[in-house]
Every structure is written in structure tokens, then in C-alpha cells.
Amino acid sequence: MHYILACMVIGTVFGAGLAIATEQTPNPAPSPAPKPQRHLAKFDEQFKAADIDKDGGLTMAEAQTAGMERIVNNFERLDINKNGKVTREEIRALLRSRLSS
């Protein structure tokens, strides 16, 4: 009789431990995008909205109309190929060169 009672107690303890060990934790809520990604997404939206003729580049007039003062103030430096338009690639190239220096 004591043997059966002892087996039941041991089984209960190990069974509870096994249930706790295999219990799945709920997935945490997805965290919001990191700040740099949010800023890039916001910039891309602004850039697309400012690009009135949808050619992938901003002229000085488009940047001024959109109120993109940083681009207006740095237009000459950003327009790497001097074609009168600033593209996202030119902006990224300038940022990469500034970060690597």
C-alpha cells in the first residue's frame, strides 16, 4: 500500500514538473520598427510625395514646394552627378560617406 502511494506522489511531482517545463509561453507582441527604419520609411513617403513628376528625383523646386529645407539647403552637395535632381541614392551615398568618415 505504501508502495502504491509513494508511486502516486512521485508520478504527480514529475508529471507537474513535465507540464510546467513543456508549457508554451505566449508570443510577445511584435515590437515596433526600430527608429532608423521608421525614419527611413517616413522619409521615403515624403520623398515620393514631393516627387511631383514621379521621375525618382527631386528638383530644387519640388523640394522647396514640399518644404524639405534640409534638401534645399544642401542641394548642391546632394546632387552628386550635377543633373539638377537629387535622388534617394544620392542622399544615401552622402550619408554613408559621412558615417564612414
PDB file of N, CA and C in Angstrom:
ATOM      1  N   MET A   1       0.813  -1.186   0.000  1.00  0.00           N
ATOM      2  CA  MET A   1       0.000   0.000   0.000  1.00  0.00           C
ATOM      3  C   MET A   1       0.860   1.255   0.000  1.00  0.00           C
ATOM      4  N   HIS A   2       1.908   1.259   0.844  1.00  0.00           N
ATOM      5  CA  HIS A   2       2.805   2.413   0.879  1.00  0.00           C
ATOM      6  C   HIS A   2       3.537   2.569  -0.453  1.00  0.00           C
ATOM      7  N   TYR A   3       3.812   1.441  -1.074  1.00  0.00           N
ATOM      8  CA  TYR A   3       4.496   1.461  -2.364  1.00  0.00           C
ATOM      9  C   TYR A   3       3.635   2.161  -3.412  1.00  0.00           C
ATOM     10  N   ILE A   4       2.361   1.886  -3.460  1.00  0.00           N
ATOM     11  CA  ILE A   4       1.449   2.491  -4.432  1.00  0.00           C
ATOM     12  C   ILE A   4       1.302   3.982  -4.152  1.00  0.00           C
ATOM     13  N   LEU A   5       1.162   4.341  -2.882  1.00  0.00           N
ATOM     14  CA  LEU A   5       1.030   5.749  -2.508  1.00  0.00           C
ATOM     15  C   LEU A   5       2.295   6.515  -2.872  1.00  0.00           C
ATOM     16  N   ALA A   6       3.447   5.937  -2.638  1.00  0.00           N
ATOM     17  CA  ALA A   6       4.715   6.575  -2.970  1.00  0.00           C
ATOM     18  C   ALA A   6       4.835   6.758  -4.481  1.00  0.00           C
ATOM     19  N   CYS A   7       4.421   5.777  -5.269  1.00  0.00           N
ATOM     20  CA  CYS A   7       4.462   5.888  -6.732  1.00  0.00           C
ATOM     21  C   CYS A   7       3.533   6.984  -7.222  1.00  0.00           C
ATOM     22  N   MET A   8       2.368   7.117  -6.605  1.00  0.00           N
ATOM     23  CA  MET A   8       1.433   8.164  -6.999  1.00  0.00           C
ATOM     24  C   MET A   8       2.001   9.548  -6.709  1.00  0.00           C
ATOM     25  N   VAL A   9       2.635   9.718  -5.573  1.00  0.00           N
ATOM     26  CA  VAL A   9       3.229  11.018  -5.210  1.00  0.00           C
ATOM     27  C   VAL A   9       4.359  11.354  -6.170  1.00  0.00           C
ATOM     28  N   ILE A  10       5.226  10.396  -6.435  1.00  0.00           N
ATOM     29  CA  ILE A  10       6.355  10.627  -7.348  1.00  0.00           C
ATOM     30  C   ILE A  10       5.838  10.943  -8.751  1.00  0.00           C
ATOM     31  N   GLY A  11       4.829  10.223  -9.209  1.00  0.00           N
ATOM     32  CA  GLY A  11       4.254  10.467 -10.527  1.00  0.00           C
ATOM     33  C   GLY A  11       3.630  11.851 -10.627  1.00  0.00           C
ATOM     34  N   THR A  12       2.971  12.275  -9.564  1.00  0.00           N
ATOM     35  CA  THR A  12       2.349  13.597  -9.560  1.00  0.00           C
ATOM     36  C   THR A  12       3.404  14.695  -9.628  1.00  0.00           C
ATOM     37  N   VAL A  13       4.461  14.556  -8.846  1.00  0.00           N
ATOM     38  CA  VAL A  13       5.525  15.573  -8.828  1.00  0.00           C
ATOM     39  C   VAL A  13       6.204  15.655 -10.187  1.00  0.00           C
ATOM     40  N   PHE A  14       6.597  14.509 -10.749  1.00  0.00           N
ATOM     41  CA  PHE A  14       7.271  14.518 -12.047  1.00  0.00           C
ATOM     42  C   PHE A  14       6.322  14.959 -13.168  1.00  0.00           C
ATOM     43  N   GLY A  15       5.072  14.569 -13.073  1.00  0.00           N
ATOM     44  CA  GLY A  15       4.091  14.970 -14.085  1.00  0.00           C
ATOM     45  C   GLY A  15       3.866  16.473 -14.080  1.00  0.00           C
ATOM     46  N   ALA A  16       3.783  17.061 -12.884  1.00  0.00           N
ATOM     47  CA  ALA A  16       3.597  18.510 -12.786  1.00  0.00           C
ATOM     48  C   ALA A  16       4.831  19.236 -13.310  1.00  0.00           C
ATOM     49  N   GLY A  17       6.004  18.708 -12.978  1.00  0.00           N
ATOM     50  CA  GLY A  17       7.243  19.314 -13.475  1.00  0.00           C
ATOM     51  C   GLY A  17       7.329  19.256 -14.987  1.00  0.00           C
ATOM     52  N   LEU A  18       6.922  18.145 -15.552  1.00  0.00           N
ATOM     53  CA  LEU A  18       6.932  17.994 -17.002  1.00  0.00           C
ATOM     54  C   LEU A  18       5.930  18.949 -17.647  1.00  0.00           C
ATOM     55  N   ALA A  19       4.767  19.114 -17.050  1.00  0.00           N
ATOM     56  CA  ALA A  19       3.753  20.024 -17.589  1.00  0.00           C
ATOM     57  C   ALA A  19       4.260  21.459 -17.560  1.00  0.00           C
ATOM     58  N   ILE A  20       4.922  21.840 -16.499  1.00  0.00           N
ATOM     59  CA  ILE A  20       5.460  23.203 -16.395  1.00  0.00           C
ATOM     60  C   ILE A  20       6.575  23.409 -17.397  1.00  0.00           C
ATOM     61  N   ALA A  21       7.437  22.405 -17.558  1.00  0.00           N
ATOM     62  CA  ALA A  21       8.578  22.533 -18.464  1.00  0.00           C
ATOM     63  C   ALA A  21       8.152  22.630 -19.921  1.00  0.00           C
ATOM     64  N   THR A  22       7.041  21.976 -20.270  1.00  0.00           N
ATOM     65  CA  THR A  22       6.617  21.996 -21.668  1.00  0.00           C
ATOM     66  C   THR A  22       5.562  23.054 -21.940  1.00  0.00           C
ATOM     67  N   GLU A  23       5.167  23.804 -20.926  1.00  0.00           N
ATOM     68  CA  GLU A  23       4.160  24.850 -21.125  1.00  0.00           C
ATOM     69  C   GLU A  23       4.704  25.889 -22.088  1.00  0.00           C
ATOM     70  N   GLN A  24       3.918  26.223 -23.086  1.00  0.00           N
ATOM     71  CA  GLN A  24       4.365  27.198 -24.071  1.00  0.00           C
ATOM     72  C   GLN A  24       4.042  28.596 -23.574  1.00  0.00           C
ATOM     73  N   THR A  25       5.015  29.464 -23.740  1.00  0.00           N
ATOM     74  CA  THR A  25       4.788  30.854 -23.370  1.00  0.00           C
ATOM     75  C   THR A  25       4.152  31.556 -24.557  1.00  0.00           C
ATOM     76  N   PRO A  26       3.249  32.471 -24.303  1.00  0.00           N
ATOM     77  CA  PRO A  26       2.631  33.188 -25.418  1.00  0.00           C
ATOM     78  C   PRO A  26       3.665  34.038 -26.137  1.00  0.00           C
ATOM     79  N   ASN A  27       3.462  34.202 -27.442  1.00  0.00           N
ATOM     80  CA  ASN A  27       4.378  35.031 -28.216  1.00  0.00           C
ATOM     81  C   ASN A  27       4.232  36.480 -27.791  1.00  0.00           C
ATOM     82  N   PRO A  28       5.360  37.149 -27.560  1.00  0.00           N
ATOM     83  CA  PRO A  28       5.249  38.558 -27.199  1.00  0.00           C
ATOM     84  C   PRO A  28       4.740  39.365 -28.392  1.00  0.00           C
ATOM     85  N   ALA A  29       4.121  40.479 -28.086  1.00  0.00           N
ATOM     86  CA  ALA A  29       3.618  41.345 -29.161  1.00  0.00           C
ATOM     87  C   ALA A  29       4.797  41.828 -29.987  1.00  0.00           C
ATOM     88  N   PRO A  30       4.627  41.913 -31.295  1.00  0.00           N
ATOM     89  CA  PRO A  30       5.740  42.387 -32.121  1.00  0.00           C
ATOM     90  C   PRO A  30       6.107  43.811 -31.729  1.00  0.00           C
ATOM     91  N   SER A  31       7.400  44.025 -31.609  1.00  0.00           N
ATOM     92  CA  SER A  31       7.847  45.359 -31.227  1.00  0.00           C
ATOM     93  C   SER A  31       7.793  46.273 -32.439  1.00  0.00           C
ATOM     94  N   PRO A  32       7.601  47.566 -32.197  1.00  0.00           N
ATOM     95  CA  PRO A  32       7.563  48.486 -33.335  1.00  0.00           C
ATOM     96  C   PRO A  32       8.917  48.520 -34.027  1.00  0.00           C
ATOM     97  N   ALA A  33       8.909  48.954 -35.271  1.00  0.00           N
ATOM     98  CA  ALA A  33      10.146  49.033 -36.042  1.00  0.00           C
ATOM     99  C   ALA A  33      11.130  49.953 -35.334  1.00  0.00           C
ATOM    100  N   PRO A  34      12.413  49.606 -35.387  1.00  0.00           N
ATOM    101  CA  PRO A  34      13.408  50.484 -34.778  1.00  0.00           C
ATOM    102  C   PRO A  34      13.323  51.877 -35.381  1.00  0.00           C
ATOM    103  N   LYS A  35      13.776  52.864 -34.603  1.00  0.00           N
ATOM    104  CA  LYS A  35      13.661  54.251 -35.031  1.00  0.00           C
ATOM    105  C   LYS A  35      14.272  54.523 -36.399  1.00  0.00           C
ATOM    106  N   PRO A  36      15.485  54.046 -36.688  1.00  0.00           N
ATOM    107  CA  PRO A  36      16.040  54.354 -38.009  1.00  0.00           C
ATOM    108  C   PRO A  36      15.153  53.852 -39.153  1.00  0.00           C
ATOM    109  N   GLN A  37      14.553  52.686 -38.998  1.00  0.00           N
ATOM    110  CA  GLN A  37      13.680  52.162 -40.047  1.00  0.00           C
ATOM    111  C   GLN A  37      12.421  53.008 -40.182  1.00  0.00           C
ATOM    112  N   ARG A  38      11.878  53.458 -39.037  1.00  0.00           N
ATOM    113  CA  ARG A  38      10.691  54.313 -39.091  1.00  0.00           C
ATOM    114  C   ARG A  38      11.026  55.625 -39.773  1.00  0.00           C
ATOM    115  N   HIS A  39      12.198  56.187 -39.457  1.00  0.00           N
ATOM    116  CA  HIS A  39      12.600  57.451 -40.077  1.00  0.00           C
ATOM    117  C   HIS A  39      12.805  57.279 -41.579  1.00  0.00           C
ATOM    118  N   LEU A  40      13.422  56.170 -41.971  1.00  0.00           N
ATOM    119  CA  LEU A  40      13.619  55.920 -43.398  1.00  0.00           C
ATOM    120  C   LEU A  40      12.292  55.768 -44.119  1.00  0.00           C
ATOM    121  N   ALA A  41      11.360  55.069 -43.499  1.00  0.00           N
ATOM    122  CA  ALA A  41      10.048  54.889 -44.112  1.00  0.00           C
ATOM    123  C   ALA A  41       9.334  56.226 -44.247  1.00  0.00           C
ATOM    124  N   LYS A  42       9.430  57.046 -43.217  1.00  0.00           N
ATOM    125  CA  LYS A  42       8.801  58.366 -43.262  1.00  0.00           C
ATOM    126  C   LYS A  42       9.456  59.228 -44.340  1.00  0.00           C
ATOM    127  N   PHE A  43      10.786  59.184 -44.418  1.00  0.00           N
ATOM    128  CA  PHE A  43      11.488  59.956 -45.434  1.00  0.00           C
ATOM    129  C   PHE A  43      11.086  59.487 -46.836  1.00  0.00           C
ATOM    130  N   ASP A  44      11.007  58.175 -47.042  1.00  0.00           N
ATOM    131  CA  ASP A  44      10.614  57.646 -48.350  1.00  0.00           C
ATOM    132  C   ASP A  44       9.223  58.134 -48.747  1.00  0.00           C
ATOM    133  N   GLU A  45       8.303  58.164 -47.783  1.00  0.00           N
ATOM    134  CA  GLU A  45       6.961  58.661 -48.064  1.00  0.00           C
ATOM    135  C   GLU A  45       7.000  60.131 -48.466  1.00  0.00           C
ATOM    136  N   GLN A  46       7.767  60.931 -47.714  1.00  0.00           N
ATOM    137  CA  GLN A  46       7.875  62.356 -48.023  1.00  0.00           C
ATOM    138  C   GLN A  46       8.515  62.565 -49.388  1.00  0.00           C
ATOM    139  N   PHE A  47       9.538  61.782 -49.670  1.00  0.00           N
ATOM    140  CA  PHE A  47      10.243  61.911 -50.942  1.00  0.00           C
ATOM    141  C   PHE A  47       9.295  61.594 -52.098  1.00  0.00           C
ATOM    142  N   LYS A  48       8.558  60.500 -51.978  1.00  0.00           N
ATOM    143  CA  LYS A  48       7.619  60.114 -53.043  1.00  0.00           C
ATOM    144  C   LYS A  48       6.541  61.176 -53.241  1.00  0.00           C
ATOM    145  N   ALA A  49       6.046  61.735 -52.138  1.00  0.00           N
ATOM    146  CA  ALA A  49       5.015  62.769 -52.234  1.00  0.00           C
ATOM    147  C   ALA A  49       5.577  64.039 -52.875  1.00  0.00           C
ATOM    148  N   ALA A  50       6.826  64.365 -52.599  1.00  0.00           N
ATOM    149  CA  ALA A  50       7.440  65.576 -53.145  1.00  0.00           C
ATOM    150  C   ALA A  50       7.802  65.415 -54.611  1.00  0.00           C
ATOM    151  N   ASP A  51       8.030  64.197 -55.051  1.00  0.00           N
ATOM    152  CA  ASP A  51       8.429  63.930 -56.436  1.00  0.00           C
ATOM    153  C   ASP A  51       7.191  64.031 -57.332  1.00  0.00           C
ATOM    154  N   ILE A  52       6.837  65.241 -57.693  1.00  0.00           N
ATOM    155  CA  ILE A  52       5.602  65.515 -58.422  1.00  0.00           C
ATOM    156  C   ILE A  52       5.569  64.819 -59.778  1.00  0.00           C
ATOM    157  N   ASP A  53       6.670  64.850 -60.521  1.00  0.00           N
ATOM    158  CA  ASP A  53       6.674  64.235 -61.852  1.00  0.00           C
ATOM    159  C   ASP A  53       7.012  62.746 -61.825  1.00  0.00           C
ATOM    160  N   LYS A  54       7.205  62.196 -60.645  1.00  0.00           N
ATOM    161  CA  LYS A  54       7.431  60.746 -60.440  1.00  0.00           C
ATOM    162  C   LYS A  54       8.586  60.190 -61.265  1.00  0.00           C
ATOM    163  N   ASP A  55       9.668  60.971 -61.351  1.00  0.00           N
ATOM    164  CA  ASP A  55      10.837  60.503 -62.100  1.00  0.00           C
ATOM    165  C   ASP A  55      11.931  59.950 -61.192  1.00  0.00           C
ATOM    166  N   GLY A  56      11.676  59.874 -59.880  1.00  0.00           N
ATOM    167  CA  GLY A  56      12.643  59.304 -58.951  1.00  0.00           C
ATOM    168  C   GLY A  56      13.648  60.300 -58.414  1.00  0.00           C
ATOM    169  N   GLY A  57      13.523  61.574 -58.793  1.00  0.00           N
ATOM    170  CA  GLY A  57      14.440  62.595 -58.308  1.00  0.00           C
ATOM    171  C   GLY A  57      13.688  63.861 -57.968  1.00  0.00           C
ATOM    172  N   LEU A  58      14.258  64.650 -57.074  1.00  0.00           N
ATOM    173  CA  LEU A  58      13.661  65.921 -56.687  1.00  0.00           C
ATOM    174  C   LEU A  58      14.447  67.070 -57.289  1.00  0.00           C
ATOM    175  N   THR A  59      13.748  67.964 -57.936  1.00  0.00           N
ATOM    176  CA  THR A  59      14.381  69.206 -58.376  1.00  0.00           C
ATOM    177  C   THR A  59      14.379  70.151 -57.182  1.00  0.00           C
ATOM    178  N   MET A  60      15.084  71.252 -57.304  1.00  0.00           N
ATOM    179  CA  MET A  60      15.102  72.252 -56.238  1.00  0.00           C
ATOM    180  C   MET A  60      13.674  72.746 -55.985  1.00  0.00           C
ATOM    181  N   ALA A  61      12.917  72.976 -57.049  1.00  0.00           N
ATOM    182  CA  ALA A  61      11.539  73.470 -56.916  1.00  0.00           C
ATOM    183  C   ALA A  61      10.654  72.460 -56.194  1.00  0.00           C
ATOM    184  N   GLU A  62      10.783  71.180 -56.520  1.00  0.00           N
ATOM    185  CA  GLU A  62       9.976  70.151 -55.851  1.00  0.00           C
ATOM    186  C   GLU A  62      10.304  70.095 -54.364  1.00  0.00           C
ATOM    187  N   ALA A  63      11.581  70.175 -54.043  1.00  0.00           N
ATOM    188  CA  ALA A  63      11.993  70.139 -52.638  1.00  0.00           C
ATOM    189  C   ALA A  63      11.475  71.369 -51.891  1.00  0.00           C
ATOM    190  N   GLN A  64      11.531  72.529 -52.530  1.00  0.00           N
ATOM    191  CA  GLN A  64      11.028  73.745 -51.894  1.00  0.00           C
ATOM    192  C   GLN A  64       9.517  73.666 -51.682  1.00  0.00           C
ATOM    193  N   THR A  65       8.796  73.210 -52.697  1.00  0.00           N
ATOM    194  CA  THR A  65       7.341  73.088 -52.600  1.00  0.00           C
ATOM    195  C   THR A  65       6.946  72.142 -51.473  1.00  0.00           C
ATOM    196  N   ALA A  66       7.709  71.071 -51.286  1.00  0.00           N
ATOM    197  CA  ALA A  66       7.409  70.076 -50.246  1.00  0.00           C
ATOM    198  C   ALA A  66       7.888  70.518 -48.868  1.00  0.00           C
ATOM    199  N   GLY A  67       8.616  71.628 -48.808  1.00  0.00           N
ATOM    200  CA  GLY A  67       9.111  72.101 -47.514  1.00  0.00           C
ATOM    201  C   GLY A  67      10.261  71.271 -46.967  1.00  0.00           C
ATOM    202  N   MET A  68      11.024  70.668 -47.854  1.00  0.00           N
ATOM    203  CA  MET A  68      12.160  69.833 -47.431  1.00  0.00           C
ATOM    204  C   MET A  68      13.410  70.719 -47.352  1.00  0.00           C
ATOM    205  N   GLU A  69      13.472  71.497 -46.287  1.00  0.00           N
ATOM    206  CA  GLU A  69      14.509  72.512 -46.128  1.00  0.00           C
ATOM    207  C   GLU A  69      15.923  71.941 -46.114  1.00  0.00           C
ATOM    208  N   ARG A  70      16.099  70.788 -45.505  1.00  0.00           N
ATOM    209  CA  ARG A  70      17.447  70.201 -45.458  1.00  0.00           C
ATOM    210  C   ARG A  70      17.944  69.868 -46.861  1.00  0.00           C
ATOM    211  N   ILE A  71      17.061  69.375 -47.691  1.00  0.00           N
ATOM    212  CA  ILE A  71      17.457  69.062 -49.069  1.00  0.00           C
ATOM    213  C   ILE A  71      17.717  70.351 -49.827  1.00  0.00           C
ATOM    214  N   VAL A  72      16.854  71.358 -49.639  1.00  0.00           N
ATOM    215  CA  VAL A  72      17.038  72.644 -50.323  1.00  0.00           C
ATOM    216  C   VAL A  72      18.371  73.266 -49.919  1.00  0.00           C
ATOM    217  N   ASN A  73      18.658  73.279 -48.623  1.00  0.00           N
ATOM    218  CA  ASN A  73      19.886  73.914 -48.120  1.00  0.00           C
ATOM    219  C   ASN A  73      21.157  73.180 -48.540  1.00  0.00           C
ATOM    220  N   ASN A  74      21.055  71.891 -48.824  1.00  0.00           N
ATOM    221  CA  ASN A  74      22.226  71.090 -49.188  1.00  0.00           C
ATOM    222  C   ASN A  74      22.137  70.545 -50.612  1.00  0.00           C
ATOM    223  N   PHE A  75      21.330  71.165 -51.440  1.00  0.00           N
ATOM    224  CA  PHE A  75      21.050  70.629 -52.775  1.00  0.00           C
ATOM    225  C   PHE A  75      22.316  70.437 -53.600  1.00  0.00           C
ATOM    226  N   GLU A  76      23.194  71.420 -53.615  1.00  0.00           N
ATOM    227  CA  GLU A  76      24.420  71.331 -54.433  1.00  0.00           C
ATOM    228  C   GLU A  76      25.292  70.157 -54.000  1.00  0.00           C
ATOM    229  N   ARG A  77      25.380  69.959 -52.698  1.00  0.00           N
ATOM    230  CA  ARG A  77      26.206  68.859 -52.183  1.00  0.00           C
ATOM    231  C   ARG A  77      25.541  67.503 -52.436  1.00  0.00           C
ATOM    232  N   LEU A  78      24.212  67.453 -52.352  1.00  0.00           N
ATOM    233  CA  LEU A  78      23.490  66.202 -52.550  1.00  0.00           C
ATOM    234  C   LEU A  78      23.443  65.779 -54.014  1.00  0.00           C
ATOM    235  N   ASP A  79      23.384  66.731 -54.922  1.00  0.00           N
ATOM    236  CA  ASP A  79      23.290  66.422 -56.355  1.00  0.00           C
ATOM    237  C   ASP A  79      24.676  66.033 -56.866  1.00  0.00           C
ATOM    238  N   ILE A  80      25.048  64.792 -56.614  1.00  0.00           N
ATOM    239  CA  ILE A  80      26.403  64.308 -56.897  1.00  0.00           C
ATOM    240  C   ILE A  80      26.728  64.375 -58.385  1.00  0.00           C
ATOM    241  N   ASN A  81      25.796  63.965 -59.237  1.00  0.00           N
ATOM    242  CA  ASN A  81      26.086  63.942 -60.670  1.00  0.00           C
ATOM    243  C   ASN A  81      25.745  65.263 -61.368  1.00  0.00           C
ATOM    244  N   LYS A  82      25.317  66.251 -60.601  1.00  0.00           N
ATOM    245  CA  LYS A  82      25.053  67.618 -61.099  1.00  0.00           C
ATOM    246  C   LYS A  82      24.064  67.645 -62.254  1.00  0.00           C
ATOM    247  N   ASN A  83      22.996  66.856 -62.150  1.00  0.00           N
ATOM    248  CA  ASN A  83      21.976  66.842 -63.199  1.00  0.00           C
ATOM    249  C   ASN A  83      20.739  67.665 -62.828  1.00  0.00           C
ATOM    250  N   GLY A  84      20.807  68.382 -61.699  1.00  0.00           N
ATOM    251  CA  GLY A  84      19.686  69.218 -61.285  1.00  0.00           C
ATOM    252  C   GLY A  84      18.615  68.480 -60.514  1.00  0.00           C
ATOM    253  N   LYS A  85      18.885  67.233 -60.179  1.00  0.00           N
ATOM    254  CA  LYS A  85      17.938  66.427 -59.401  1.00  0.00           C
ATOM    255  C   LYS A  85      18.684  65.672 -58.311  1.00  0.00           C
ATOM    256  N   VAL A  86      18.013  65.509 -57.192  1.00  0.00           N
ATOM    257  CA  VAL A  86      18.564  64.738 -56.080  1.00  0.00           C
ATOM    258  C   VAL A  86      17.746  63.464 -55.952  1.00  0.00           C
ATOM    259  N   THR A  87      18.404  62.319 -55.999  1.00  0.00           N
ATOM    260  CA  THR A  87      17.720  61.039 -55.845  1.00  0.00           C
ATOM    261  C   THR A  87      17.949  60.494 -54.437  1.00  0.00           C
ATOM    262  N   ARG A  88      17.160  59.516 -54.061  1.00  0.00           N
ATOM    263  CA  ARG A  88      17.358  58.869 -52.755  1.00  0.00           C
ATOM    264  C   ARG A  88      18.731  58.214 -52.692  1.00  0.00           C
ATOM    265  N   GLU A  89      19.187  57.667 -53.816  1.00  0.00           N
ATOM    266  CA  GLU A  89      20.503  57.021 -53.843  1.00  0.00           C
ATOM    267  C   GLU A  89      21.614  58.042 -53.575  1.00  0.00           C
ATOM    268  N   GLU A  90      21.477  59.242 -54.128  1.00  0.00           N
ATOM    269  CA  GLU A  90      22.489  60.281 -53.877  1.00  0.00           C
ATOM    270  C   GLU A  90      22.487  60.694 -52.410  1.00  0.00           C
ATOM    271  N   ILE A  91      21.313  60.786 -51.825  1.00  0.00           N
ATOM    272  CA  ILE A  91      21.218  61.142 -50.405  1.00  0.00           C
ATOM    273  C   ILE A  91      21.847  60.048 -49.557  1.00  0.00           C
ATOM    274  N   ARG A  92      21.543  58.801 -49.861  1.00  0.00           N
ATOM    275  CA  ARG A  92      22.113  57.678 -49.101  1.00  0.00           C
ATOM    276  C   ARG A  92      23.632  57.621 -49.261  1.00  0.00           C
ATOM    277  N   ALA A  93      24.122  57.903 -50.470  1.00  0.00           N
ATOM    278  CA  ALA A  93      25.578  57.887 -50.689  1.00  0.00           C
ATOM    279  C   ALA A  93      26.251  58.941 -49.822  1.00  0.00           C
ATOM    280  N   LEU A  94      25.660  60.120 -49.758  1.00  0.00           N
ATOM    281  CA  LEU A  94      26.250  61.169 -48.928  1.00  0.00           C
ATOM    282  C   LEU A  94      26.211  60.783 -47.455  1.00  0.00           C
ATOM    283  N   LEU A  95      25.103  60.200 -47.025  1.00  0.00           N
ATOM    284  CA  LEU A  95      25.018  59.765 -45.626  1.00  0.00           C
ATOM    285  C   LEU A  95      26.035  58.685 -45.308  1.00  0.00           C
ATOM    286  N   ARG A  96      26.195  57.721 -46.231  1.00  0.00           N
ATOM    287  CA  ARG A  96      27.191  56.659 -45.995  1.00  0.00           C
ATOM    288  C   ARG A  96      28.598  57.242 -45.926  1.00  0.00           C
ATOM    289  N   SER A  97      28.903  58.192 -46.792  1.00  0.00           N
ATOM    290  CA  SER A  97      30.253  58.771 -46.769  1.00  0.00           C
ATOM    291  C   SER A  97      30.484  59.558 -45.490  1.00  0.00           C
ATOM    292  N   ARG A  98      29.451  60.205 -44.982  1.00  0.00           N
ATOM    293  CA  ARG A  98      29.594  60.955 -43.732  1.00  0.00           C
ATOM    294  C   ARG A  98      29.733  60.009 -42.537  1.00  0.00           C
ATOM    295  N   LEU A  99      29.020  58.886 -42.569  1.00  0.00           N
ATOM    296  CA  LEU A  99      29.104  57.928 -41.472  1.00  0.00           C
ATOM    297  C   LEU A  99      30.434  57.197 -41.448  1.00  0.00           C
ATOM    298  N   SER A 100      31.020  56.966 -42.612  1.00  0.00           N
ATOM    299  CA  SER A 100      32.284  56.228 -42.667  1.00  0.00           C
ATOM    300  C   SER A 100      33.477  57.126 -42.350  1.00  0.00           C
ATOM    301  N   SER A 101      33.313  58.424 -42.382  1.00  0.00           N
ATOM    302  CA  SER A 101      34.447  59.308 -42.091  1.00  0.00           C
ATOM    303  C   SER A 101      34.624  59.542 -40.626  1.00  0.00           C
TER     304      SER A 101
END
